[in-house]
Coordinates of C-alpha atoms in Angstrom, one line a residue:
M1115 CA 5.8 -30.9 -30.4
G1116 CA 8.5 -28.1 -30.4
Y1117 CA 12.0 -27.6 -29.2
I1118 CA 13.2 -26.8 -25.7
V1119 CA 15.3 -23.7 -26.4
I1120 CA 18.2 -22.6 -24.2
A1121 CA 19.2 -19.0 -24.8
P1122 CA 21.8 -16.9 -22.9
V1123 CA 20.5 -13.3 -22.3
G1124 CA 22.8 -10.6 -23.6
D1125 CA 23.3 -8.1 -26.5
N1126 CA 21.0 -9.6 -29.1
P1127 CA 17.6 -10.6 -27.7
K1128 CA 16.1 -10.2 -31.2
A1129 CA 17.9 -13.3 -32.3
L1130 CA 15.6 -15.3 -30.0
F1131 CA 12.6 -14.6 -32.1
V1132 CA 14.5 -15.2 -35.4
G1133 CA 15.3 -18.6 -34.1
M1134 CA 11.7 -19.3 -33.1
K1135 CA 10.6 -18.7 -36.7
E1136 CA 13.0 -21.5 -37.8
F1137 CA 12.6 -23.9 -34.9
A1138 CA 9.1 -24.5 -33.5
T1139 CA 9.4 -23.8 -29.8
E1140 CA 7.7 -25.5 -26.8
K1141 CA 9.6 -23.8 -24.0
V1142 CA 12.5 -21.3 -23.6
Y1143 CA 15.1 -21.3 -20.8
L1144 CA 16.6 -17.8 -20.5
L1145 CA 20.1 -18.0 -18.8
T1146 CA 20.9 -14.6 -17.5
P1147 CA 23.5 -12.8 -15.3
P1148 CA 21.9 -10.6 -12.6
T1149 CA 22.9 -7.5 -14.7
Q1150 CA 20.6 -8.7 -17.5
R1151 CA 17.6 -9.6 -15.3
R1152 CA 15.5 -6.8 -16.7
T1153 CA 16.1 -7.8 -20.3
A1154 CA 15.2 -11.4 -19.3
E1155 CA 11.9 -10.3 -17.7
E1156 CA 11.0 -8.3 -20.8
L1157 CA 11.8 -11.4 -23.0
K1158 CA 9.6 -13.5 -20.8
R1159 CA 6.7 -11.1 -21.2
K1160 CA 7.1 -11.1 -25.0
L1161 CA 7.2 -14.9 -25.1
A1162 CA 4.0 -15.0 -23.0
E1163 CA 2.3 -12.9 -25.8
F1164 CA 3.2 -15.8 -28.1
T1165 CA 1.9 -18.3 -25.5
V1166 CA 5.4 -19.8 -25.2
P1167 CA 6.3 -20.7 -21.6
S1168 CA 9.7 -19.6 -20.4
E1169 CA 11.8 -19.9 -17.3
I1170 CA 14.6 -17.5 -16.2
K1171 CA 17.6 -19.1 -14.6
E1172 CA 20.2 -16.7 -13.2
L1173 CA 24.0 -17.2 -13.6
H1174 CA 25.8 -16.7 -10.3
G1175 CA 29.6 -16.9 -10.0
G1176 CA 31.9 -18.0 -12.8
L1177 CA 30.2 -17.8 -16.2
L1178 CA 31.6 -21.1 -17.5
D1179 CA 30.9 -23.0 -14.3
E1180 CA 27.4 -21.8 -14.1
M1181 CA 26.7 -22.3 -17.8
F1182 CA 27.8 -26.0 -17.5
R1183 CA 25.8 -26.4 -14.3
L1184 CA 22.6 -25.1 -15.8
F1185 CA 23.0 -27.0 -19.1
G1186 CA 23.3 -30.2 -17.0
E1187 CA 20.3 -29.3 -15.0
I1188 CA 18.1 -28.6 -18.0
S1189 CA 19.4 -31.6 -20.0
R1190 CA 18.5 -34.0 -17.1
G1191 CA 14.9 -32.7 -17.3
H1192 CA 14.3 -33.1 -21.0
D1193 CA 15.1 -35.4 -23.9
P1194 CA 18.4 -34.1 -25.3
D1195 CA 17.2 -34.6 -28.9
R1196 CA 14.5 -32.0 -28.2
I1197 CA 16.9 -29.4 -26.9
I1198 CA 18.5 -26.7 -29.1
V1199 CA 20.7 -23.8 -28.0
N1200 CA 20.4 -20.4 -29.5
V1201 CA 23.9 -19.0 -28.9
A1202 CA 23.2 -15.7 -30.9
T1203 CA 21.2 -14.1 -28.1
G1204 CA 24.1 -13.5 -25.7
D1205 CA 27.2 -11.3 -25.5
K1206 CA 30.5 -12.6 -26.7
M1207 CA 31.5 -14.4 -23.5
S1208 CA 28.1 -16.0 -22.8
T1209 CA 27.9 -17.1 -26.5
C1210 CA 31.2 -18.8 -26.2
A1211 CA 30.3 -20.4 -22.8
A1212 CA 26.9 -21.6 -24.2
L1213 CA 28.6 -23.1 -27.3
S1214 CA 31.1 -24.9 -25.1
A1215 CA 28.4 -26.3 -22.8
A1216 CA 26.4 -27.4 -25.9
F1217 CA 29.4 -29.2 -27.3
A1218 CA 30.1 -31.0 -24.0
H1219 CA 26.5 -32.1 -23.7
G1220 CA 26.2 -33.0 -27.4
L1221 CA 23.3 -30.6 -27.9
R1222 CA 22.4 -28.9 -31.2
A1223 CA 23.1 -25.2 -31.4
F1224 CA 22.7 -22.5 -33.9
G1225 CA 23.7 -18.9 -34.4
V1226 CA 21.9 -16.1 -36.3
E1227 CA 23.4 -14.0 -39.1
N1228 CA 21.5 -11.5 -41.3
D1229 CA 18.3 -12.9 -39.8
M1230 CA 19.2 -16.4 -40.9
C1231 CA 19.8 -19.4 -38.6
I1232 CA 23.1 -21.2 -39.0
L1233 CA 23.4 -24.7 -37.3
M1234 CA 26.7 -25.3 -35.6
P1235 CA 28.7 -28.5 -36.4
I1236 CA 28.2 -30.2 -33.0
M1237 CA 28.2 -34.0 -32.8
K1238 CA 25.4 -35.7 -31.0
L1239 CA 27.8 -37.6 -28.8
S1240 CA 28.5 -35.9 -25.5
Y1241 CA 31.4 -36.2 -23.2
Y1242 CA 29.0 -37.7 -20.6
N1243 CA 28.0 -40.5 -23.0
E1244 CA 31.7 -41.2 -23.7
L1245 CA 32.8 -41.6 -20.1
S1246 CA 32.2 -44.8 -18.2
D1247 CA 31.1 -44.9 -14.5
N1248 CA 34.6 -45.7 -13.5
K1249 CA 36.0 -42.6 -15.3
M1250 CA 33.3 -40.4 -13.7
N1251 CA 34.1 -41.8 -10.2
I1252 CA 37.8 -41.0 -10.8
L1253 CA 36.9 -37.4 -11.7
K1254 CA 34.7 -37.0 -8.7
L1255 CA 37.6 -37.8 -6.3
L1256 CA 40.0 -35.3 -8.0
N1257 CA 40.3 -31.5 -7.6
S1258 CA 42.0 -28.9 -9.6
K1259 CA 44.2 -27.4 -6.9
E1260 CA 46.1 -30.4 -5.6
Y1261 CA 47.7 -33.4 -7.3
I1262 CA 47.1 -36.9 -5.8
S1263 CA 49.3 -39.9 -6.4
L1264 CA 47.9 -42.9 -8.3
T1265 CA 48.7 -45.0 -5.2
D1266 CA 46.4 -42.8 -3.0
L1267 CA 43.7 -42.6 -5.6
S1268 CA 43.8 -46.4 -6.0
R1269 CA 43.3 -46.8 -2.3
K1270 CA 40.4 -44.4 -2.2
L1271 CA 38.6 -45.9 -5.2
K1272 CA 39.5 -49.5 -4.2
M1273 CA 40.7 -49.9 -7.8
S1274 CA 44.0 -51.5 -8.9
I1275 CA 46.7 -49.2 -10.1
S1276 CA 46.8 -50.9 -13.5
L1277 CA 43.0 -50.4 -14.0
L1278 CA 43.3 -46.8 -12.8
S1279 CA 46.2 -46.2 -15.2
Y1280 CA 44.1 -47.6 -18.0
H1281 CA 41.2 -45.2 -17.3
I1282 CA 43.6 -42.2 -17.0
N1283 CA 46.0 -42.9 -19.9
G1284 CA 43.9 -45.0 -22.2
T1285 CA 45.2 -47.3 -24.9
L1286 CA 45.7 -47.2 -28.6
K1287 CA 42.1 -48.2 -29.0
Y1288 CA 40.4 -46.4 -26.2
K1289 CA 40.8 -42.8 -25.0
G1290 CA 41.7 -42.1 -21.3
L1291 CA 40.9 -39.1 -19.2
K1292 CA 44.2 -37.6 -20.1
E1293 CA 43.5 -37.6 -23.8
Y1294 CA 40.1 -36.1 -23.2
R1295 CA 42.0 -33.3 -21.4
L1296 CA 39.9 -33.9 -18.3
V1297 CA 42.9 -34.5 -16.0
E1298 CA 46.5 -33.3 -15.8
V1299 CA 49.3 -35.8 -15.1
K1300 CA 52.9 -35.3 -13.9
E1301 CA 55.7 -37.4 -12.6
E1302 CA 57.7 -36.8 -9.4
G1303 CA 60.4 -39.3 -9.0
K1304 CA 58.8 -42.7 -9.2
S1305 CA 55.3 -41.4 -8.4
V1306 CA 52.7 -40.5 -11.0
L1307 CA 50.4 -37.6 -9.8
V1308 CA 47.1 -36.5 -11.3
R1309 CA 44.6 -33.7 -10.7
L1310 CA 41.4 -32.4 -12.3
S1311 CA 41.8 -30.1 -15.3
Q1312 CA 39.7 -27.0 -15.8
L1313 CA 37.6 -28.8 -18.4
G1314 CA 37.2 -31.7 -16.0
G1315 CA 35.9 -29.4 -13.4
L1316 CA 33.4 -27.9 -15.8
L1317 CA 32.1 -31.3 -16.8
L1318 CA 31.6 -32.2 -13.2
K1319 CA 29.5 -29.0 -12.8
G1320 CA 27.2 -30.2 -15.6
Y1321 CA 27.0 -33.7 -14.2
S1322 CA 26.2 -32.9 -10.5

């Protein structure tokens, strides 16, 4: 049984086949912007010659948002321990986006240098495994454009302000959403306001 390989399509398609020599491959997901669709189709044809099934998934809109969304979609359909990400196949931006998404999901990833595969130091634990249901519910009610007071958030979640504060600020022993950099917090007078950070928004893309 081989790996499920996620590969952004970009400047270095040759790296896909270098990776396949090192990691037995069961299926490949080619994540491509519309401008690289032709390259993705050519890779799909070459993979078929090796009897390796592949699926093209187009990236529409913001690169980071879409990369996190597609990583989440693929991760939900397969055992994460069988997924590996080849970040060497993309251009600079898609490589960075794929590596960030791999880190957030706790997926193994590797690059290619001088025709050699180099595993990236990514821990198995993902953000999603670290966050409780309560923390995820808090994130889902926030947005990145407007702050909301803890009082209003408490009312919407039907959660006490003290428990809400615990999930946002954490303790010496347990990290809160603020320390994970998933929310931004500020004070206005006696009110504490919170909103979703950019990273928090990306994580929600991968979760939904």
